[in-house]
Short mmCIF file of N, CA and C in Angstrom, two decimals:
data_model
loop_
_atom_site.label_atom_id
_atom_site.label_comp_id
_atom_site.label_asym_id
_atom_site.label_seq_id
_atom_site.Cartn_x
_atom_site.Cartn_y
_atom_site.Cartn_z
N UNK A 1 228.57 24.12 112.04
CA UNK A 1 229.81 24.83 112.24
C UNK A 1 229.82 26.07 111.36
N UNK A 2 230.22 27.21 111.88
CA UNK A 2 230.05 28.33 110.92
C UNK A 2 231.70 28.82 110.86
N UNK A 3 231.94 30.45 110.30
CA UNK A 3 233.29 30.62 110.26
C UNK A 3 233.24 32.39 110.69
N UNK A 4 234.32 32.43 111.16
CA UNK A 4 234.40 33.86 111.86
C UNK A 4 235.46 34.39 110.87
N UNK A 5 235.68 35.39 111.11
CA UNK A 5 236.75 36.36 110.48
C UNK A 5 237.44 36.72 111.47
N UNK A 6 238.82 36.50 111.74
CA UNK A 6 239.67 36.73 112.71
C UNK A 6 239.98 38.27 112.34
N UNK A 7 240.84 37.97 111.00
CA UNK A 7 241.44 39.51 110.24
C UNK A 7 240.93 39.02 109.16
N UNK A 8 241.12 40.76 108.54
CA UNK A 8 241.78 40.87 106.62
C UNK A 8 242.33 42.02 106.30
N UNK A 9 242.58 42.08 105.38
CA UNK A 9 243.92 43.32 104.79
C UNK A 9 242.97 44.00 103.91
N UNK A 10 243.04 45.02 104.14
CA UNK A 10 241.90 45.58 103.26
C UNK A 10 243.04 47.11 102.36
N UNK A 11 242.80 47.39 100.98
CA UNK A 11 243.52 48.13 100.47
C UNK A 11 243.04 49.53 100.78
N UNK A 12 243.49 50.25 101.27
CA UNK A 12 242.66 51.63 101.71
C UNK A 12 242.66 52.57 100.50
N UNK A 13 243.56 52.74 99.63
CA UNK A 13 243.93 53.71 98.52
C UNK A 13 243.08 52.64 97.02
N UNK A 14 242.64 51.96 97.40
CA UNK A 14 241.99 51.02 95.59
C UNK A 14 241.18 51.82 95.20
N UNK A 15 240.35 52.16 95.73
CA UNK A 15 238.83 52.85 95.00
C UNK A 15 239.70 54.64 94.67
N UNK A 16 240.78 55.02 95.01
CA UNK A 16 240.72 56.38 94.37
C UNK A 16 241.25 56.15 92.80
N UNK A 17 241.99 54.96 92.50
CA UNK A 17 241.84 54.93 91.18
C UNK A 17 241.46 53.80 90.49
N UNK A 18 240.57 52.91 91.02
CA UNK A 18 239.80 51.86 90.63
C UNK A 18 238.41 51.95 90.71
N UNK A 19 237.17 51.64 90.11
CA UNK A 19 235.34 52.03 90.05
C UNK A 19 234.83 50.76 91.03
N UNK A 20 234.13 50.81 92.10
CA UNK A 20 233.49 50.08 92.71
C UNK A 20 233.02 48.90 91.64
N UNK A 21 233.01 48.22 92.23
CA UNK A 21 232.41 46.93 91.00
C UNK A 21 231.76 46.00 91.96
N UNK A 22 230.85 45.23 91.41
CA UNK A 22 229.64 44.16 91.50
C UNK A 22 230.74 42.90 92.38
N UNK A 23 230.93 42.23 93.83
CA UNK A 23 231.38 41.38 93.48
C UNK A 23 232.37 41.76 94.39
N UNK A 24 233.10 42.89 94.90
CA UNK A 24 233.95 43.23 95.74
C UNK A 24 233.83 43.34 96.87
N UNK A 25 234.95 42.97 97.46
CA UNK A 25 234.29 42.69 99.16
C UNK A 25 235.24 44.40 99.78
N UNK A 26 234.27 44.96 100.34
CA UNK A 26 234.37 46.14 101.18
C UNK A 26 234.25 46.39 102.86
N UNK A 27 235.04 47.27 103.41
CA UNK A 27 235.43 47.89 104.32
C UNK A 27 234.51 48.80 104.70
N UNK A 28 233.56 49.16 105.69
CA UNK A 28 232.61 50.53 105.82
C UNK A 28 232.44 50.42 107.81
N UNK A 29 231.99 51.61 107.85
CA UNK A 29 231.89 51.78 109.44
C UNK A 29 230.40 51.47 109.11
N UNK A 30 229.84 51.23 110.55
CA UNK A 30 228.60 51.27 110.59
C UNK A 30 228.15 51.30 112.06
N UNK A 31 227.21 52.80 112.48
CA UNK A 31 227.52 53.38 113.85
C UNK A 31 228.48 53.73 113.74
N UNK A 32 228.92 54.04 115.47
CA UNK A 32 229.99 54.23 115.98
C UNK A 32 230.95 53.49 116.64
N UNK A 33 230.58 52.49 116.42
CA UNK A 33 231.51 51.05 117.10
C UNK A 33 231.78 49.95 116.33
N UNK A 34 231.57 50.03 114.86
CA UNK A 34 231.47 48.75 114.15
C UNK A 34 231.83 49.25 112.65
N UNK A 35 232.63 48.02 112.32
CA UNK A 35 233.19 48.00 111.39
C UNK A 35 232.69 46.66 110.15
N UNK A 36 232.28 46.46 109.50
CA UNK A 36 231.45 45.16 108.52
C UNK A 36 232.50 45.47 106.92
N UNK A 37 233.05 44.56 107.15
CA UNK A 37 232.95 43.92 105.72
C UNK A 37 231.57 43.01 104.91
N UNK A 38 231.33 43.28 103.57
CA UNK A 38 230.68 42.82 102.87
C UNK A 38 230.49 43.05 101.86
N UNK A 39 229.87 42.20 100.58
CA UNK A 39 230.03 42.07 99.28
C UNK A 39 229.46 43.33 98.36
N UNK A 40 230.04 43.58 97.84
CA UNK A 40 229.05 44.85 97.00
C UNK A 40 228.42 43.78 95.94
N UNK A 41 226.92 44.22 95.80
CA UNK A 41 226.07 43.23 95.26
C UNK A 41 225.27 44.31 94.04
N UNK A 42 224.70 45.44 94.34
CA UNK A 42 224.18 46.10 93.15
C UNK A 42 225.10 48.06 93.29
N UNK A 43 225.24 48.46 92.26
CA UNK A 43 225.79 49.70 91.92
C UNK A 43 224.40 50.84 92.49
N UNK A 44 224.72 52.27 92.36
CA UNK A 44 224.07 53.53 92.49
C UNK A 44 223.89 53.34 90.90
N UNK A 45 221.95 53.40 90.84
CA UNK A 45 221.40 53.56 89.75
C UNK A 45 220.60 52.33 89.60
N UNK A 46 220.81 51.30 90.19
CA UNK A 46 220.71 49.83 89.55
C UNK A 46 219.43 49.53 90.55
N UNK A 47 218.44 48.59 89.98
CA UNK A 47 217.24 47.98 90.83
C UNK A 47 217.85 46.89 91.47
N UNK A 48 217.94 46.66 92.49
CA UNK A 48 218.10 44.91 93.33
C UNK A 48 217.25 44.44 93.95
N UNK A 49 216.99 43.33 93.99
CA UNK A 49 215.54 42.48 94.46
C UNK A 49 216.29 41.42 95.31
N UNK A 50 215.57 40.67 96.33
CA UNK A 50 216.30 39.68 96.98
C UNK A 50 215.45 38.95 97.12
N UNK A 51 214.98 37.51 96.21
CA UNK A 51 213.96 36.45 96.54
C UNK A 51 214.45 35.08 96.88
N UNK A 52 214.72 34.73 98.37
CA UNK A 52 215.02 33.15 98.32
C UNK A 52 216.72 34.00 98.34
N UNK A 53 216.56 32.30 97.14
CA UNK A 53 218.12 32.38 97.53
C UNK A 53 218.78 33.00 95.79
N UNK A 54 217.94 33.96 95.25
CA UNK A 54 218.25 34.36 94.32
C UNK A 54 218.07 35.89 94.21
N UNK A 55 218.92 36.75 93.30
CA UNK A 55 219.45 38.14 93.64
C UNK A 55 219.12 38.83 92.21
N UNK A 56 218.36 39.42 92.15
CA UNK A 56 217.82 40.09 90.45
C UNK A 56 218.35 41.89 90.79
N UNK A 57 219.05 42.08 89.47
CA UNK A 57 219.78 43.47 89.08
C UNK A 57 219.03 43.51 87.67
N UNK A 58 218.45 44.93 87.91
CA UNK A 58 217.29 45.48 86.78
C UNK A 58 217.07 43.97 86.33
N UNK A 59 216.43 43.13 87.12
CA UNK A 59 215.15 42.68 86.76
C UNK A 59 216.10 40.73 86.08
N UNK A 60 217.34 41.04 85.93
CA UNK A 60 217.83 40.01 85.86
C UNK A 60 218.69 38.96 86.94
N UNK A 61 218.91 37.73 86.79
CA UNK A 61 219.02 36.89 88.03
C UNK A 61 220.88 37.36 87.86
N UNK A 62 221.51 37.36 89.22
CA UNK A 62 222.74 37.26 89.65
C UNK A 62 223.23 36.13 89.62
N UNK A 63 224.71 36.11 88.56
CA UNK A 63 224.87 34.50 88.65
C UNK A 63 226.31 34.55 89.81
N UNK A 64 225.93 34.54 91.25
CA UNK A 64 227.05 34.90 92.19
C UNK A 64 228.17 33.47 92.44
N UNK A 65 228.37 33.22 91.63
CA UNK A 65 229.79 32.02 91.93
C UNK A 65 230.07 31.81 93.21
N UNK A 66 230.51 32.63 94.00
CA UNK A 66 231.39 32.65 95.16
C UNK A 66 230.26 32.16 96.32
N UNK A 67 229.08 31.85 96.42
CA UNK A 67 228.14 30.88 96.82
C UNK A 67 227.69 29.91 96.84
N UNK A 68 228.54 29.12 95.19
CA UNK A 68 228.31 27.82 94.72
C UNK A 68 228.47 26.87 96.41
N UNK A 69 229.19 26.96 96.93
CA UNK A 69 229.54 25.95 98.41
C UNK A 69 228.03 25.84 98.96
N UNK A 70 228.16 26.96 99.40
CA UNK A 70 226.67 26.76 100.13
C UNK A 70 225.43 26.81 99.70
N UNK A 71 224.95 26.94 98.91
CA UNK A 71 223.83 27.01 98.31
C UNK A 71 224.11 25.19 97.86
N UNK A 72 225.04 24.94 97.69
CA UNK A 72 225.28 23.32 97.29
C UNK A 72 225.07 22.44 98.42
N UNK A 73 225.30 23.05 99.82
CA UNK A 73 225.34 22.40 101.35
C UNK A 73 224.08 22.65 101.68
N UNK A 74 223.20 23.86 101.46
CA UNK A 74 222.02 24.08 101.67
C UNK A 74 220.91 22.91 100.91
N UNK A 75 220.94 22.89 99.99
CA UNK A 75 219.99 22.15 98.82
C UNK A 75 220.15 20.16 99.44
N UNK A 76 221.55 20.09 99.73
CA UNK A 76 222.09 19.11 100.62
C UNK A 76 221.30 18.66 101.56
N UNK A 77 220.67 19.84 102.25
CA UNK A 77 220.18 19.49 103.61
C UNK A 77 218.65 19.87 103.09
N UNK A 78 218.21 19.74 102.10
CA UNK A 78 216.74 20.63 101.81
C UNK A 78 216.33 21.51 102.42
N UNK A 79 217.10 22.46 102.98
CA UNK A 79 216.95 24.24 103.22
C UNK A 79 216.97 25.18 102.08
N UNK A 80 216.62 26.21 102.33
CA UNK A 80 217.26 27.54 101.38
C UNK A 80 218.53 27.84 102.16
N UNK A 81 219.29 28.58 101.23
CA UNK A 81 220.55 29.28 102.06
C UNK A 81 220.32 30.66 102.61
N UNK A 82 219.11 31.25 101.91
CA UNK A 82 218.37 32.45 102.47
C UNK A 82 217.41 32.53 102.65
N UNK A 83 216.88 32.87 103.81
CA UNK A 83 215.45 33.17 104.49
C UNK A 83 215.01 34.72 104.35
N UNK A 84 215.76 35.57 104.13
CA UNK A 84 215.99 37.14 104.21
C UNK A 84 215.52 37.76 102.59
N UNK A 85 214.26 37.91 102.57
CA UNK A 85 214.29 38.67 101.04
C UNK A 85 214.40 40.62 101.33
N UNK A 86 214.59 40.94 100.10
CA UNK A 86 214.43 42.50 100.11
C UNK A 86 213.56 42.97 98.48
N UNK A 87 212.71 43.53 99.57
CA UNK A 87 211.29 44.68 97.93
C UNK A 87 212.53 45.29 97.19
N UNK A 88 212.36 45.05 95.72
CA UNK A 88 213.18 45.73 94.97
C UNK A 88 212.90 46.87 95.24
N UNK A 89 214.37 48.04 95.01
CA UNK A 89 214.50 49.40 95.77
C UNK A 89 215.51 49.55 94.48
N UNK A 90 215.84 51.00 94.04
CA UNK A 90 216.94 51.76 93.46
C UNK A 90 218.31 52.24 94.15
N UNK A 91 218.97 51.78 94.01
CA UNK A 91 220.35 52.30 94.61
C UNK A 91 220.75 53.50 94.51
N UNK A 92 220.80 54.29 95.81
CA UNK A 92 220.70 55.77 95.03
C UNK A 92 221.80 55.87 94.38
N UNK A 93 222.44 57.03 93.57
CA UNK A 93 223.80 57.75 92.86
C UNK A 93 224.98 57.54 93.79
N UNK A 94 225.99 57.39 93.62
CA UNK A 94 226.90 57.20 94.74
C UNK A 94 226.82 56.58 96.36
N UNK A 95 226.21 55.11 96.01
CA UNK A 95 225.89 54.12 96.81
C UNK A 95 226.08 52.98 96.04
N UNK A 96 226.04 51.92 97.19
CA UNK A 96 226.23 50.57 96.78
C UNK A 96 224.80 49.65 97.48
N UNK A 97 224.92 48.54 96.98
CA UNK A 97 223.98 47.56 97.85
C UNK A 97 224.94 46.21 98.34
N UNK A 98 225.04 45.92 99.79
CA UNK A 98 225.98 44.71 100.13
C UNK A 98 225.11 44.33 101.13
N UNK A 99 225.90 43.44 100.85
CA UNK A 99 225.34 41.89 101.05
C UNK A 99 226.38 40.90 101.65
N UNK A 100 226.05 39.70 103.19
CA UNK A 100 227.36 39.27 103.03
C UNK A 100 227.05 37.92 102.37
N UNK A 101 228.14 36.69 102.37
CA UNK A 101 227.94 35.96 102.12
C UNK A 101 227.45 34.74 102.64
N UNK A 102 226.84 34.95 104.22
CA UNK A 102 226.29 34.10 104.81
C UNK A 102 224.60 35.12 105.20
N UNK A 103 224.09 34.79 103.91
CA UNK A 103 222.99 35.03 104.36
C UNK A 103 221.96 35.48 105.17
N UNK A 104 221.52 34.42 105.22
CA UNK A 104 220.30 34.33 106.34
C UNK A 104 220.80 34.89 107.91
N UNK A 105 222.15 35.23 107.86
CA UNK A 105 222.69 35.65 109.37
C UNK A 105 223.71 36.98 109.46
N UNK A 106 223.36 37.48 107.91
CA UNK A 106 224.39 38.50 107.57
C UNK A 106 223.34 40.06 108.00
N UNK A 107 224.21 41.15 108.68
CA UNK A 107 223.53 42.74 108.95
C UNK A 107 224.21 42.78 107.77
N UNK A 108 222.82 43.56 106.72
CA UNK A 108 223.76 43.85 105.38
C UNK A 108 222.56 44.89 105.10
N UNK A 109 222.66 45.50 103.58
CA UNK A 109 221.92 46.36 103.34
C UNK A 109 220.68 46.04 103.56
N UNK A 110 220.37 45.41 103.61
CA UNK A 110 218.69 44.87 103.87
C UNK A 110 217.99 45.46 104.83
N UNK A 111 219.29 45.68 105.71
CA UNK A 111 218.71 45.94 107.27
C UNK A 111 218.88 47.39 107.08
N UNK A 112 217.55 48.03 108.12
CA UNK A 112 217.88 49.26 108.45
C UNK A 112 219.19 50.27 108.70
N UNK A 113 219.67 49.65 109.94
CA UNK A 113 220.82 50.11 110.46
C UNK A 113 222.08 49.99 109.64
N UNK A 114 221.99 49.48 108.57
CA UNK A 114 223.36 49.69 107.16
C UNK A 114 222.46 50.57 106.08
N UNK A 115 221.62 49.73 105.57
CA UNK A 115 220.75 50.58 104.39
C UNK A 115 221.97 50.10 103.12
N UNK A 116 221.72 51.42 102.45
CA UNK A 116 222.94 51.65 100.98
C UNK A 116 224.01 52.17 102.02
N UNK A 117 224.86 52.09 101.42
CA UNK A 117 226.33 52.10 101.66
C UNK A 117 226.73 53.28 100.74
N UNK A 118 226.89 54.78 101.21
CA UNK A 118 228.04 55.71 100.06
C UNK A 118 229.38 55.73 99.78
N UNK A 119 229.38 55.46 98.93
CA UNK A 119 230.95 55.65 98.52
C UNK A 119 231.57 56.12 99.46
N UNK A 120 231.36 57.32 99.76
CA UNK A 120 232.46 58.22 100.94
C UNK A 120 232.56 57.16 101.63
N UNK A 121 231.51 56.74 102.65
CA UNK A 121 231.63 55.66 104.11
C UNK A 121 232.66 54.37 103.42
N UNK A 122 233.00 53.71 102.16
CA UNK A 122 234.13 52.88 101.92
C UNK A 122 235.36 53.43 102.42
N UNK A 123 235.89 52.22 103.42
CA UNK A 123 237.25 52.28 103.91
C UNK A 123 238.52 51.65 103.06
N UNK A 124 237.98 50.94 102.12
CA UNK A 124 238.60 50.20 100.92
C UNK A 124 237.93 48.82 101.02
N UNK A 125 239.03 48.33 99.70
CA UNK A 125 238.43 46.46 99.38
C UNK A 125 239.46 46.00 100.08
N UNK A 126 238.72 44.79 100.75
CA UNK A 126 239.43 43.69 101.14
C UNK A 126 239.80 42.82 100.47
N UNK A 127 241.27 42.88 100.62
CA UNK A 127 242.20 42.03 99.71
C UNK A 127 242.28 40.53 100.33
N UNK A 128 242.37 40.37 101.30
CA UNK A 128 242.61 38.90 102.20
C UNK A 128 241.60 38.83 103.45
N UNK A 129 240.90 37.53 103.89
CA UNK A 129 240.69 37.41 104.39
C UNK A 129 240.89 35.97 105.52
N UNK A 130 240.83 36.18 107.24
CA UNK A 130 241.63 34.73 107.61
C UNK A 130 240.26 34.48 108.40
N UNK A 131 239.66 32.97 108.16
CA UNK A 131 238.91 32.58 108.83
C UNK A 131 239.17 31.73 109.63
N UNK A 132 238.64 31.13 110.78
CA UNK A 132 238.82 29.84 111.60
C UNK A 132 237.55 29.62 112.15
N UNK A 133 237.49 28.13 111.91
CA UNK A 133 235.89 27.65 112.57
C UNK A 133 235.46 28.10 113.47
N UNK A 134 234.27 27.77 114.11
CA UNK A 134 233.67 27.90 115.31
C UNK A 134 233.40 26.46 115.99
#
């Protein structure tokens, strides 16, 4: 059973007087028909690596909380929760690196067609989000 995102409320005005931070879930277009929320995972400037089911920033491990569930349901079933690694890369200056929180099934920076994420392309953080099963 997985979970969809029906809606969420996303703050459009946060980032003109708040700093992107590690950990925030964001608003961005991507193309011309699509809209993705997902986690900001490394800053502009910062190295990110993606091995398994573990996430290294300049060279140290990410301790991402908000995964404890599944990575706990994964290990459960003797899977990884991620199949998807990424070659450590530099985030350019005024970019982000995101990531969602379902893994192995998430279009996130990894992939071509998102890449880094610039600041400008943020539509804001998402404040709420409503899920319902599948």
């Amino acid at each position: 059973m997985g979970h969809r995102c029906d809606s969420c409320t996303c703050d459009t005005e946060y980032y003109q007087t708040n700093a992107f931070r590690r950990g925030d879930l964001v608003l961005f277009p991507v193309g011309e028909d699509k809209i993705y929320f997902k986690r900001i995972i490394a800053l502009g400037g910062e190295r990110v690596r993606v091995d398994g089911d573990d996430v290294y920033i300049n060279g140290t491990k990410l301790d991402e909380l908000y995964l404890a569930d599944g990575l706990k349901r994964a290990a459960e079933l003797g899977s990884p929760y991620n199949v998807r690694d990424f070659a450590e890369a530099v985030v350019p200056k005024g970019a982000v690196f995101v990531m969602g929180d379902n893994r192995s099934n998430s279009m996130d920076s990894r992939d071509a067609a998102v890449g880094f994420v610039p600041y400008a392309s943020i539509l804001g953080r998402v404040v709420t989000v409503q899920h319902t099963d599948e």
